[in-house]
Amino acid sequence: MYNPTDEQTAAVDTFRTGDHLVLQAGAGTGKTTTLALLAQATISRGRYLAYNRAIARDAATRFPANVVCKTAHAMAYAALGHRFARRLGGPRQPSWRTGEALGITKALRIGDHDLSPRTLSNATLRTVTHFCHSADDRLNRCHVPCLRGLENNDHYTQFAEAIVPFARKAWADLQHPEDGVVRFDHDHYLKIWALTRPKTTADFLLLDEAQDTNPVVEQIFTAQRDHAQLVMVGDSAQAIYHWRGARDIMTGFEGAALSLSRSFRFGPLLAHEANRWLTVAQAPIRLSGSEKIHTEVGPVDRPDAVLCRTNVGAMATVMDLLPTGARVGLVGGGETLRALALAARDLKEGRRTGHPELVLFTCWGEVQDYAAHDPAGRDLQPLVDLVDTHGTDALLAAIAHILPEDQAEVTVSTAHKAKGREWPSVRIADDFTPPQDSEEHDETGRPLPGPIDDGEARLAYVAVTRARHHLDLGGLSWINDHPDGQPPSDGMASSQTVE
């Protein structure tokens, strides 16, 4: 029999009152178990909104029969999306073909850049995607993506004004259930359903991973508060998808606020490490670890996983590991990296590329200059270094040697893709770089480190809490020397081993 913690019991008691509830659940604190306890405390009808299908399937085995476990997309499909079944899964085609069917046939000159029909077509389809993820009723300029090289406001305005009419034409095409020129996907029927202002018949709704909710799902969920009890659970400190349009809807939610702070994933020493990053991020919770779990923080020779800041950092790690003879897996596979390598090869060989990150560059030299001298291009410097050091052929060959995870000795992942995962031992890769120095100096004249960005602190928190037994701080070791990263005064030293 499972004995609930005091925090879990408090959550159940609050749920029984019928109040809306927001539950901050730290890494490894048993949020799904807690939600199942809530569902078992009532005979009312409920729905659990899962982050993805795998989570929904797992939850269905753990929740009582009075709760239906689905993703928001599955709810939308049952209500309306099935009408578009004929269009779902249609044949893939290059974006320029879709653009051509929408009337995108001429290049557009903006400033010093010539934007090809292929670039305009790609931007049009990305605009529709951004609209589908939003809570907006009408597609407009704010949904048009920014392109590298068009950061100038006047240039972006000209670009957006050209894209919006085509994007609206694409959206109109997607309203036809039987046929159309734009490939129909699941985000399209979710948005169409959201625009009908749906009303659930459930008595309560449980929203998982609420800290990374798309505005369209937020809109559907919060619109039910007058006729259904709403419970959202997540970890605001793991809100790491703002760049993708997701929002942390927990902090502004009106309801009883409780937390789960005892982690069942790791011991006190790793909880102590996590709390350093939680403090920097000004998160609403601090963790305690399980005394029963053996935990170490220190170097590890053969980690089960290496977690990286970026896709390019993951590629560099793969390149370092393969010569050692290790069998290497990559979370999510190598297609993202392969696309970047192919784009770099095109530019090095004098061809333009359609990759959205590099579409406005005419040659590799322009990318090198942009990464080296433009502040907006700093994040491309690791890619430039990788290509210039190894060459694109070597990168593509390395990607071809990546194995499925179940055949690998060591798994490489970005911290973003590692979210929700855990491994016995984890090493943090070197591409988690410290913040730039500030203009202030200490008494010896050395520049003081700049402040740690909240978003970077949240990502670091996600990374360090993926380990169960052994964490190698690696590329995050700079926190030991940063004034904002001094450990909370709980009496624990960083070299301790706790059992």
Tab-separated table of C-alpha atoms in Angstrom:
chain	number	residue	atom	x	y	z
A	1	MET	CA	0.000	0.000	0.000
A	2	TYR	CA	1.177	3.498	-0.819
A	3	ASN	CA	1.238	6.029	2.018
A	4	PRO	CA	0.623	9.551	0.682
A	5	THR	CA	2.862	12.351	1.889
A	6	ASP	CA	1.414	15.244	3.864
A	7	GLU	CA	1.580	17.390	0.726
A	8	GLN	CA	-0.358	14.826	-1.302
A	9	THR	CA	-2.970	14.489	1.440
A	10	ALA	CA	-3.375	18.273	1.492
A	11	ALA	CA	-3.930	18.252	-2.270
A	12	VAL	CA	-6.648	15.598	-1.954
A	13	ASP	CA	-8.374	17.501	0.871
A	14	THR	CA	-8.357	20.726	-1.162
A	15	PHE	CA	-9.682	18.938	-4.244
A	16	ARG	CA	-12.604	17.573	-2.226
A	17	THR	CA	-13.708	21.139	-1.423
A	18	GLY	CA	-14.386	21.723	-5.114
A	19	ASP	CA	-11.984	24.650	-5.362
A	20	HIS	CA	-9.856	25.194	-8.446
A	21	LEU	CA	-6.333	24.015	-7.677
A	22	VAL	CA	-2.853	24.770	-8.982
A	23	LEU	CA	-0.219	22.272	-7.901
A	24	GLN	CA	3.472	23.075	-8.225
A	25	ALA	CA	5.206	19.684	-8.532
A	26	GLY	CA	9.000	19.632	-8.501
A	27	ALA	CA	11.151	17.152	-10.390
A	28	GLY	CA	10.377	13.557	-9.410
A	29	THR	CA	7.755	14.450	-6.798
A	30	GLY	CA	5.060	12.039	-8.016
A	31	LYS	CA	2.650	14.381	-9.780
A	32	THR	CA	0.841	11.639	-11.736
A	33	THR	CA	0.424	9.568	-8.575
A	34	THR	CA	-1.013	12.644	-6.846
A	35	LEU	CA	-3.472	13.331	-9.652
A	36	ALA	CA	-4.595	9.695	-9.485
A	37	LEU	CA	-5.201	10.147	-5.752
A	38	LEU	CA	-7.371	13.170	-6.518
A	39	ALA	CA	-9.397	11.196	-9.051
A	40	GLN	CA	-9.881	8.338	-6.595
A	41	ALA	CA	-11.326	10.789	-4.067
A	42	THR	CA	-14.486	11.383	-6.124
A	43	ILE	CA	-17.028	9.552	-8.249
A	44	SER	CA	-17.527	12.611	-10.463
A	45	ARG	CA	-16.606	12.442	-14.127
A	46	GLY	CA	-13.201	13.833	-14.986
A	47	ARG	CA	-10.806	14.339	-17.857
A	48	TYR	CA	-7.041	14.246	-17.688
A	49	LEU	CA	-5.363	16.348	-20.404
A	50	ALA	CA	-1.978	14.828	-21.108
A	51	TYR	CA	1.023	16.476	-22.728
A	52	ASN	CA	1.375	13.704	-25.337
A	53	ARG	CA	-0.108	10.341	-26.299
A	54	ALA	CA	2.492	8.278	-24.444
A	55	ILE	CA	1.673	10.068	-21.181
A	56	ALA	CA	-2.056	9.664	-21.842
A	57	ARG	CA	-1.668	5.906	-22.401
A	58	ASP	CA	0.360	5.515	-19.207
A	59	ALA	CA	-2.095	7.608	-17.202
A	60	ALA	CA	-5.026	5.498	-18.425
A	61	THR	CA	-3.515	2.507	-16.582
A	62	ARG	CA	-3.220	4.496	-13.341
A	63	PHE	CA	-6.426	6.499	-13.140
A	64	PRO	CA	-9.825	5.159	-12.034
A	65	ALA	CA	-12.604	4.507	-14.543
A	66	ASN	CA	-14.320	7.849	-13.860
A	67	VAL	CA	-11.462	9.711	-15.578
A	68	VAL	CA	-10.883	9.764	-19.346
A	69	CYS	CA	-7.202	10.314	-20.211
A	70	LYS	CA	-6.598	12.079	-23.524
A	71	THR	CA	-4.514	14.760	-25.157
A	72	ALA	CA	-6.193	17.988	-26.206
A	73	HIS	CA	-5.734	16.850	-29.807
A	74	ALA	CA	-7.590	13.599	-29.108
A	75	MET	CA	-10.486	15.539	-27.591
A	76	ALA	CA	-10.566	17.822	-30.617
A	77	TYR	CA	-10.460	14.893	-33.035
A	78	ALA	CA	-13.392	13.166	-31.354
A	79	ALA	CA	-15.432	16.384	-31.375
A	80	LEU	CA	-14.601	17.758	-34.823
A	81	GLY	CA	-11.300	16.578	-36.271
A	82	HIS	CA	-12.688	13.296	-37.575
A	83	ARG	CA	-14.484	15.288	-40.266
A	84	PHE	CA	-11.061	16.033	-41.766
A	85	ALA	CA	-9.884	12.402	-41.723
A	86	ARG	CA	-9.587	12.309	-45.513
A	87	ARG	CA	-7.103	15.186	-45.468
A	88	LEU	CA	-5.029	13.990	-42.515
A	89	GLY	CA	-1.811	12.223	-43.433
A	90	GLY	CA	-1.913	13.430	-47.012
A	91	PRO	CA	1.189	13.144	-49.186
A	92	ARG	CA	4.108	15.345	-48.190
A	93	GLN	CA	5.346	17.887	-50.693
A	94	PRO	CA	7.917	20.680	-50.692
A	95	SER	CA	6.630	23.946	-49.275
A	96	TRP	CA	7.297	25.699	-52.576
A	97	ARG	CA	4.743	23.480	-54.294
A	98	THR	CA	2.125	24.435	-51.716
A	99	GLY	CA	3.141	28.074	-52.084
A	100	GLU	CA	2.829	27.875	-55.839
A	101	ALA	CA	-0.724	26.569	-55.465
A	102	LEU	CA	-1.452	29.509	-53.154
A	103	GLY	CA	-0.125	31.974	-55.738
A	104	ILE	CA	3.424	32.504	-54.434
A	105	THR	CA	5.300	32.672	-57.722
A	106	LYS	CA	7.530	35.752	-57.507
A	107	ALA	CA	10.593	36.625	-55.412
A	108	LEU	CA	10.394	39.543	-52.987
A	109	ARG	CA	13.148	42.125	-52.550
A	110	ILE	CA	13.526	43.477	-48.993
A	111	GLY	CA	16.551	45.632	-48.257
A	112	ASP	CA	19.600	43.745	-49.538
A	113	HIS	CA	17.828	40.394	-49.541
A	114	ASP	CA	16.040	38.588	-52.346
A	115	LEU	CA	13.450	36.258	-50.819
A	116	SER	CA	12.693	33.365	-53.135
A	117	PRO	CA	9.211	31.843	-53.569
A	118	ARG	CA	10.505	28.858	-51.583
A	119	THR	CA	11.421	31.104	-48.638
A	120	LEU	CA	8.075	32.911	-48.821
A	121	SER	CA	6.195	29.597	-48.992
A	122	ASN	CA	8.019	28.228	-45.972
A	123	ALA	CA	7.290	31.397	-43.986
A	124	THR	CA	3.620	31.237	-44.993
A	125	LEU	CA	3.186	27.729	-43.611
A	126	ARG	CA	5.083	28.601	-40.425
A	127	THR	CA	2.766	31.586	-39.981
A	128	VAL	CA	-0.252	29.279	-40.068
A	129	THR	CA	1.408	27.031	-37.476
A	130	HIS	CA	2.057	29.986	-35.154
A	131	PHE	CA	-1.586	31.035	-35.505
A	132	CYS	CA	-2.761	27.526	-34.657
A	133	HIS	CA	-0.709	27.561	-31.436
A	134	SER	CA	-2.126	30.955	-30.409
A	135	ALA	CA	-5.381	31.914	-28.708
A	136	ASP	CA	-6.109	34.553	-31.357
A	137	ASP	CA	-9.318	34.559	-33.358
A	138	ARG	CA	-7.740	35.980	-36.511
A	139	LEU	CA	-4.434	35.392	-38.252
A	140	ASN	CA	-2.383	38.583	-38.392
A	141	ARG	CA	1.136	40.021	-38.578
A	142	CYS	CA	2.181	38.883	-35.102
A	143	HIS	CA	2.111	35.265	-36.295
A	144	VAL	CA	4.680	35.812	-39.060
A	145	PRO	CA	8.064	34.347	-38.051
A	146	CYS	CA	11.228	36.417	-37.902
A	147	LEU	CA	14.041	35.477	-40.264
A	148	ARG	CA	17.720	35.912	-39.517
A	149	GLY	CA	18.793	39.026	-41.399
A	150	LEU	CA	15.369	40.686	-41.263
A	151	GLU	CA	15.612	41.906	-37.673
A	152	ASN	CA	15.158	45.536	-38.822
A	153	ASN	CA	11.606	46.623	-37.914
A	154	ASP	CA	10.863	48.187	-41.297
A	155	HIS	CA	12.112	45.099	-43.108
A	156	TYR	CA	10.076	42.779	-40.893
A	157	THR	CA	6.945	44.894	-41.402
A	158	GLN	CA	7.364	44.702	-45.188
A	159	PHE	CA	7.930	40.947	-44.951
A	160	ALA	CA	4.904	40.369	-42.704
A	161	GLU	CA	2.598	42.437	-44.914
A	162	ALA	CA	3.592	40.254	-47.856
A	163	ILE	CA	3.105	36.963	-45.970
A	164	VAL	CA	-0.221	37.546	-44.184
A	165	PRO	CA	-2.476	37.459	-47.303
A	166	PHE	CA	-0.990	34.144	-48.397
A	167	ALA	CA	-1.256	32.714	-44.871
A	168	ARG	CA	-4.914	33.691	-44.676
A	169	LYS	CA	-5.489	32.012	-48.017
A	170	ALA	CA	-3.809	28.876	-46.654
A	171	TRP	CA	-6.002	28.974	-43.532
A	172	ALA	CA	-9.137	29.307	-45.674
A	173	ASP	CA	-7.987	26.275	-47.659
A	174	LEU	CA	-7.707	24.265	-44.422
A	175	GLN	CA	-11.397	24.782	-43.614
A	176	HIS	CA	-12.464	22.315	-46.322
A	177	PRO	CA	-12.873	18.770	-44.940
A	178	GLU	CA	-12.651	16.953	-48.278
A	179	ASP	CA	-9.719	18.426	-50.182
A	180	GLY	CA	-7.272	21.310	-50.419
A	181	VAL	CA	-3.743	22.247	-51.433
A	182	VAL	CA	-2.265	22.662	-47.928
A	183	ARG	CA	-1.272	19.484	-46.099
A	184	PHE	CA	-3.664	19.095	-43.157
A	185	ASP	CA	-2.270	18.120	-39.741
A	186	HIS	CA	-3.435	17.709	-36.147
A	187	ASP	CA	-2.752	21.295	-35.033
A	188	HIS	CA	-5.180	22.494	-37.688
A	189	TYR	CA	-8.264	20.683	-36.388
A	190	LEU	CA	-7.314	21.568	-32.783
A	191	LYS	CA	-7.392	25.257	-33.706
A	192	ILE	CA	-10.613	24.899	-35.687
A	193	TRP	CA	-12.191	23.209	-32.637
A	194	ALA	CA	-10.897	25.895	-30.265
A	195	LEU	CA	-12.514	28.595	-32.386
A	196	THR	CA	-15.935	26.942	-31.770
A	197	ARG	CA	-15.525	27.725	-28.022
A	198	PRO	CA	-16.077	24.095	-26.911
A	199	LYS	CA	-17.644	23.279	-23.533
A	200	THR	CA	-16.768	20.092	-21.679
A	201	THR	CA	-19.354	17.852	-20.012
A	202	ALA	CA	-16.813	16.666	-17.398
A	203	ASP	CA	-17.141	17.702	-13.756
A	204	PHE	CA	-13.405	18.310	-13.381
A	205	LEU	CA	-10.372	18.713	-15.616
A	206	LEU	CA	-6.777	17.819	-14.774
A	207	LEU	CA	-4.163	19.617	-16.906
A	208	ASP	CA	-0.658	18.143	-16.854
A	209	GLU	CA	2.584	20.003	-17.698
A	210	ALA	CA	0.716	23.280	-17.243
A	211	GLN	CA	3.956	25.285	-17.219
A	212	ASP	CA	4.416	24.621	-20.946
A	213	THR	CA	0.897	25.081	-22.273
A	214	ASN	CA	0.198	26.372	-25.764
A	215	PRO	CA	-2.107	29.405	-25.662
A	216	VAL	CA	-4.722	27.519	-27.689
A	217	VAL	CA	-4.885	24.737	-25.063
A	218	GLU	CA	-4.899	27.324	-22.279
A	219	GLN	CA	-7.877	28.991	-23.921
A	220	ILE	CA	-9.812	25.721	-24.123
A	221	PHE	CA	-8.963	24.754	-20.528
A	222	THR	CA	-9.608	28.049	-18.723
A	223	ALA	CA	-12.892	28.610	-20.573
A	224	GLN	CA	-14.348	25.689	-18.560
A	225	ARG	CA	-13.853	27.239	-15.101
A	226	ASP	CA	-17.477	28.369	-14.631
A	227	HIS	CA	-18.925	24.858	-14.986
A	228	ALA	CA	-16.063	22.469	-14.117
A	229	GLN	CA	-13.451	22.206	-11.370
A	230	LEU	CA	-10.002	22.935	-12.826
A	231	VAL	CA	-6.776	21.400	-11.548
A	232	MET	CA	-3.468	22.222	-13.166
A	233	VAL	CA	-0.209	20.579	-12.234
A	234	GLY	CA	3.317	21.293	-13.367
A	235	ASP	CA	6.602	22.870	-12.376
A	236	SER	CA	7.059	26.555	-13.173
A	237	ALA	CA	10.808	26.039	-12.885
A	238	GLN	CA	10.599	23.655	-15.864
A	239	ALA	CA	8.954	26.224	-18.160
A	240	ILE	CA	11.517	25.958	-20.966
A	241	TYR	CA	9.461	26.239	-24.146
A	242	HIS	CA	8.678	29.965	-24.251
A	243	TRP	CA	10.661	30.198	-27.498
A	244	ARG	CA	8.112	27.824	-29.041
A	245	GLY	CA	5.109	29.905	-27.959
A	246	ALA	CA	4.281	27.954	-24.782
A	247	ARG	CA	3.255	29.821	-21.619
A	248	ASP	CA	3.439	29.103	-17.918
A	249	ILE	CA	-0.225	29.525	-17.012
A	250	MET	CA	0.239	28.381	-13.411
A	251	THR	CA	1.546	31.612	-11.901
A	252	GLY	CA	-1.495	33.713	-12.833
A	253	PHE	CA	-4.155	31.058	-12.259
A	254	GLU	CA	-6.878	31.868	-9.709
A	255	GLY	CA	-7.196	28.896	-7.394
A	256	ALA	CA	-5.819	27.249	-4.277
A	257	ALA	CA	-2.018	27.001	-4.582
A	258	LEU	CA	-0.237	23.942	-3.175
A	259	SER	CA	3.057	22.223	-3.873
A	260	LEU	CA	4.825	18.853	-3.991
A	261	SER	CA	8.435	19.260	-2.897
A	262	ARG	CA	9.647	15.801	-1.857
A	263	SER	CA	11.441	14.113	-4.777
A	264	PHE	CA	11.362	10.336	-5.063
A	265	ARG	CA	13.910	10.405	-7.928
A	266	PHE	CA	17.113	11.316	-6.084
A	267	GLY	CA	18.673	11.888	-2.683
A	268	PRO	CA	19.258	15.038	-0.618
A	269	LEU	CA	22.570	15.970	-2.242
A	270	LEU	CA	21.070	16.242	-5.708
A	271	ALA	CA	18.047	18.071	-4.293
A	272	HIS	CA	20.524	20.529	-2.803
A	273	GLU	CA	22.080	21.040	-6.255
A	274	ALA	CA	18.654	21.538	-7.822
A	275	ASN	CA	17.794	24.125	-5.176
A	276	ARG	CA	20.713	26.304	-6.254
A	277	TRP	CA	19.117	26.683	-9.682
A	278	LEU	CA	15.624	27.042	-8.226
A	279	THR	CA	16.919	29.928	-6.120
A	280	VAL	CA	18.482	31.633	-9.148
A	281	ALA	CA	15.256	31.190	-11.126
A	282	GLN	CA	13.212	32.558	-8.195
A	283	ALA	CA	11.031	29.470	-8.414
A	284	PRO	CA	8.125	29.011	-5.996
A	285	ILE	CA	9.375	25.684	-4.566
A	286	ARG	CA	12.490	24.069	-3.081
A	287	LEU	CA	13.069	20.312	-3.159
A	288	SER	CA	13.941	17.734	-0.556
A	289	GLY	CA	15.412	14.393	-1.620
A	290	SER	CA	14.749	10.848	-0.510
A	291	GLU	CA	17.129	9.656	2.230
A	292	LYS	CA	16.815	6.120	0.848
A	293	ILE	CA	18.460	6.957	-2.512
A	294	HIS	CA	22.248	6.904	-2.888
A	295	THR	CA	23.351	10.110	-4.577
A	296	GLU	CA	26.686	11.511	-5.749
A	297	VAL	CA	27.659	14.786	-7.398
A	298	GLY	CA	31.080	14.593	-9.043
A	299	PRO	CA	32.941	13.357	-12.134
A	300	VAL	CA	31.632	10.243	-13.888
A	301	ASP	CA	33.675	8.376	-16.512
A	302	ARG	CA	30.903	6.487	-18.315
A	303	PRO	CA	27.610	8.351	-17.926
A	304	ASP	CA	24.358	6.846	-19.111
A	305	ALA	CA	23.417	10.203	-20.646
A	306	VAL	CA	25.119	13.426	-21.706
A	307	LEU	CA	22.829	16.456	-21.758
A	308	CYS	CA	23.587	19.421	-24.021
A	309	ARG	CA	22.356	22.984	-24.312
A	310	THR	CA	21.815	22.944	-28.089
A	311	ASN	CA	21.418	20.586	-31.041
A	312	VAL	CA	24.845	21.666	-32.242
A	313	GLY	CA	26.281	20.871	-28.810
A	314	ALA	CA	24.700	17.429	-29.057
A	315	MET	CA	26.386	16.915	-32.420
A	316	ALA	CA	29.758	17.952	-30.993
A	317	THR	CA	29.272	15.474	-28.144
A	318	VAL	CA	28.446	12.691	-30.601
A	319	MET	CA	31.616	13.537	-32.548
A	320	ASP	CA	33.649	13.301	-29.344
A	321	LEU	CA	32.121	9.991	-28.242
A	322	LEU	CA	32.219	8.014	-31.496
A	323	PRO	CA	36.052	7.767	-31.706
A	324	THR	CA	36.073	6.187	-28.222
A	325	GLY	CA	34.170	3.204	-29.585
A	326	ALA	CA	31.082	3.935	-27.516
A	327	ARG	CA	27.701	2.999	-28.925
A	328	VAL	CA	25.924	6.349	-29.066
A	329	GLY	CA	22.212	7.119	-29.199
A	330	LEU	CA	20.558	10.494	-29.697
A	331	VAL	CA	17.161	11.424	-28.277
A	332	GLY	CA	14.892	12.358	-31.162
A	333	GLY	CA	17.295	10.945	-33.763
A	334	GLY	CA	19.655	12.885	-35.981
A	335	GLU	CA	17.336	14.478	-38.532
A	336	THR	CA	17.539	17.998	-37.045
A	337	LEU	CA	21.335	17.839	-37.075
A	338	ARG	CA	21.396	16.282	-40.535
A	339	ALA	CA	19.282	19.150	-41.890
A	340	LEU	CA	21.725	21.696	-40.456
A	341	ALA	CA	24.732	19.831	-41.865
A	342	LEU	CA	23.132	19.624	-45.317
A	343	ALA	CA	22.299	23.331	-45.204
A	344	ALA	CA	25.906	24.134	-44.294
A	345	ARG	CA	27.169	21.935	-47.137
A	346	ASP	CA	24.916	23.715	-49.632
A	347	LEU	CA	26.253	27.099	-48.542
A	348	LYS	CA	29.875	25.925	-48.593
A	349	GLU	CA	29.359	24.679	-52.141
A	350	GLY	CA	27.823	27.958	-53.296
A	351	ARG	CA	24.170	26.951	-53.246
A	352	ARG	CA	21.342	28.645	-51.346
A	353	THR	CA	19.540	26.589	-48.712
A	354	GLY	CA	15.908	26.425	-47.692
A	355	HIS	CA	16.700	25.762	-44.033
A	356	PRO	CA	14.764	28.421	-42.069
A	357	GLU	CA	17.781	29.226	-39.873
A	358	LEU	CA	20.089	29.888	-42.836
A	359	VAL	CA	17.729	30.735	-45.670
A	360	LEU	CA	18.876	34.350	-46.177
A	361	PHE	CA	22.602	33.590	-46.409
A	362	THR	CA	24.129	33.273	-49.853
A	363	CYS	CA	27.357	31.493	-48.838
A	364	TRP	CA	29.102	29.964	-45.825
A	365	GLY	CA	31.342	33.003	-45.432
A	366	GLU	CA	28.299	35.132	-44.634
A	367	VAL	CA	27.318	32.702	-41.875
A	368	GLN	CA	30.850	32.833	-40.446
A	369	ASP	CA	30.831	36.641	-40.395
A	370	TYR	CA	27.321	36.798	-38.925
A	371	ALA	CA	28.192	34.367	-36.125
A	372	ALA	CA	31.469	36.136	-35.319
A	373	HIS	CA	30.353	39.766	-35.435
A	374	ASP	CA	26.566	40.089	-35.077
A	375	PRO	CA	25.191	39.746	-31.514
A	376	ALA	CA	22.075	38.088	-32.939
A	377	GLY	CA	24.259	35.362	-34.441
A	378	ARG	CA	26.169	34.261	-31.338
A	379	ASP	CA	24.156	31.038	-31.081
A	380	LEU	CA	25.350	29.997	-34.551
A	381	GLN	CA	29.024	30.093	-33.568
A	382	PRO	CA	29.065	26.467	-32.281
A	383	LEU	CA	27.677	25.315	-35.636
A	384	VAL	CA	30.337	27.306	-37.497
A	385	ASP	CA	33.084	25.848	-35.292
A	386	LEU	CA	31.777	22.324	-35.804
A	387	VAL	CA	31.573	22.635	-39.583
A	388	ASP	CA	34.928	24.389	-39.882
A	389	THR	CA	36.657	21.834	-37.641
A	390	HIS	CA	35.218	18.589	-38.987
A	391	GLY	CA	33.637	19.407	-42.356
A	392	THR	CA	30.081	18.557	-43.361
A	393	ASP	CA	30.939	15.111	-44.752
A	394	ALA	CA	32.368	14.001	-41.412
A	395	LEU	CA	29.302	15.365	-39.623
A	396	LEU	CA	26.934	13.518	-41.925
A	397	ALA	CA	28.955	10.305	-41.525
A	398	ALA	CA	28.810	10.623	-37.735
A	399	ILE	CA	25.047	11.163	-37.827
A	400	ALA	CA	24.712	7.967	-39.854
A	401	HIS	CA	26.412	6.033	-37.007
A	402	ILE	CA	23.905	7.147	-34.353
A	403	LEU	CA	22.046	4.130	-32.918
A	404	PRO	CA	18.536	3.727	-31.511
A	405	GLU	CA	18.506	4.433	-27.789
A	406	ASP	CA	17.810	0.821	-26.813
A	407	GLN	CA	21.047	-0.232	-28.551
A	408	ALA	CA	23.223	2.557	-27.160
A	409	GLU	CA	25.643	2.599	-24.239
A	410	VAL	CA	25.358	6.352	-23.805
A	411	THR	CA	22.451	8.581	-24.781
A	412	VAL	CA	23.050	12.143	-25.953
A	413	SER	CA	20.219	14.633	-25.670
A	414	THR	CA	19.474	18.301	-25.483
A	415	ALA	CA	18.126	19.347	-22.093
A	416	HIS	CA	14.848	20.285	-23.785
A	417	LYS	CA	14.335	16.794	-25.180
A	418	ALA	CA	15.423	15.217	-21.883
A	419	LYS	CA	12.497	16.768	-20.047
A	420	GLY	CA	10.380	14.043	-18.482
A	421	ARG	CA	13.248	11.550	-18.747
A	422	GLU	CA	15.702	10.214	-16.166
A	423	TRP	CA	18.906	8.147	-16.136
A	424	PRO	CA	21.067	6.569	-13.394
A	425	SER	CA	24.035	8.811	-14.238
A	426	VAL	CA	24.159	12.083	-16.167
A	427	ARG	CA	26.952	14.355	-17.349
A	428	ILE	CA	26.277	17.974	-18.335
A	429	ALA	CA	27.963	18.923	-21.629
A	430	ASP	CA	30.320	21.856	-22.054
A	431	ASP	CA	27.972	24.010	-24.147
A	432	PHE	CA	26.201	25.281	-21.012
A	433	THR	CA	28.315	28.410	-20.940
A	434	PRO	CA	28.380	30.961	-18.087
A	435	PRO	CA	26.864	34.430	-18.500
A	436	GLN	CA	29.056	37.174	-19.914
A	437	ASP	CA	31.041	39.347	-17.513
A	438	SER	CA	29.421	42.557	-16.316
A	439	GLU	CA	31.047	45.988	-16.412
A	440	GLU	CA	31.632	45.840	-12.650
A	441	HIS	CA	34.911	44.627	-11.077
A	442	ASP	CA	35.923	43.100	-7.760
A	443	GLU	CA	38.606	44.481	-5.410
A	444	THR	CA	41.373	42.876	-7.494
A	445	GLY	CA	40.138	44.452	-10.724
A	446	ARG	CA	38.664	41.283	-12.219
A	447	PRO	CA	35.307	41.692	-13.984
A	448	LEU	CA	32.347	40.280	-12.085
A	449	PRO	CA	30.122	37.690	-13.788
A	450	GLY	CA	26.871	38.981	-15.200
A	451	PRO	CA	23.523	37.803	-13.832
A	452	ILE	CA	22.230	34.354	-14.749
A	453	ASP	CA	19.260	34.500	-17.100
A	454	ASP	CA	16.082	33.033	-15.589
A	455	GLY	CA	15.458	30.890	-18.658
A	456	GLU	CA	18.970	29.467	-18.532
A	457	ALA	CA	18.549	28.701	-14.826
A	458	ARG	CA	15.327	26.798	-15.539
A	459	LEU	CA	16.990	24.796	-18.291
A	460	ALA	CA	19.911	23.981	-15.993
A	461	TYR	CA	17.442	22.837	-13.309
A	462	VAL	CA	15.815	20.478	-15.802
A	463	ALA	CA	19.234	19.117	-16.794
A	464	VAL	CA	20.584	18.429	-13.298
A	465	THR	CA	17.361	16.752	-12.131
A	466	ARG	CA	17.468	14.053	-14.825
A	467	ALA	CA	19.985	12.014	-12.762
A	468	ARG	CA	18.923	9.466	-10.175
A	469	HIS	CA	22.233	8.400	-8.630
A	470	HIS	CA	25.187	10.286	-10.110
A	471	LEU	CA	25.447	13.800	-11.539
A	472	ASP	CA	28.547	15.210	-13.217
A	473	LEU	CA	28.006	18.992	-13.349
A	474	GLY	CA	30.517	19.328	-16.204
A	475	GLY	CA	29.589	22.390	-18.240
A	476	LEU	CA	27.539	23.838	-15.374
A	477	SER	CA	30.419	23.734	-12.876
A	478	TRP	CA	30.870	27.480	-13.325
A	479	ILE	CA	27.923	27.906	-10.950
A	480	ASN	CA	30.346	27.078	-8.103
A	481	ASP	CA	32.193	30.343	-8.714
A	482	HIS	CA	29.231	32.549	-9.570
A	483	PRO	CA	27.991	34.901	-6.820
A	484	ASP	CA	24.348	33.974	-7.561
A	485	GLY	CA	25.095	30.265	-7.331
A	486	GLN	CA	26.303	29.974	-3.762
A	487	PRO	CA	24.591	26.949	-2.199
A	488	PRO	CA	21.681	27.477	0.174
A	489	SER	CA	22.905	27.305	3.751
A	490	ASP	CA	21.623	23.823	4.536
A	491	GLY	CA	24.943	22.513	5.829
A	492	MET	CA	25.737	20.305	2.840
A	493	ALA	CA	29.067	20.426	1.016
A	494	SER	CA	29.293	19.835	-2.705
A	495	SER	CA	31.652	16.877	-2.320
A	496	GLN	CA	29.346	14.880	-0.042
A	497	THR	CA	27.901	11.483	-0.800
A	498	VAL	CA	24.519	10.799	0.730
A	499	GLU	CA	22.779	7.505	1.191
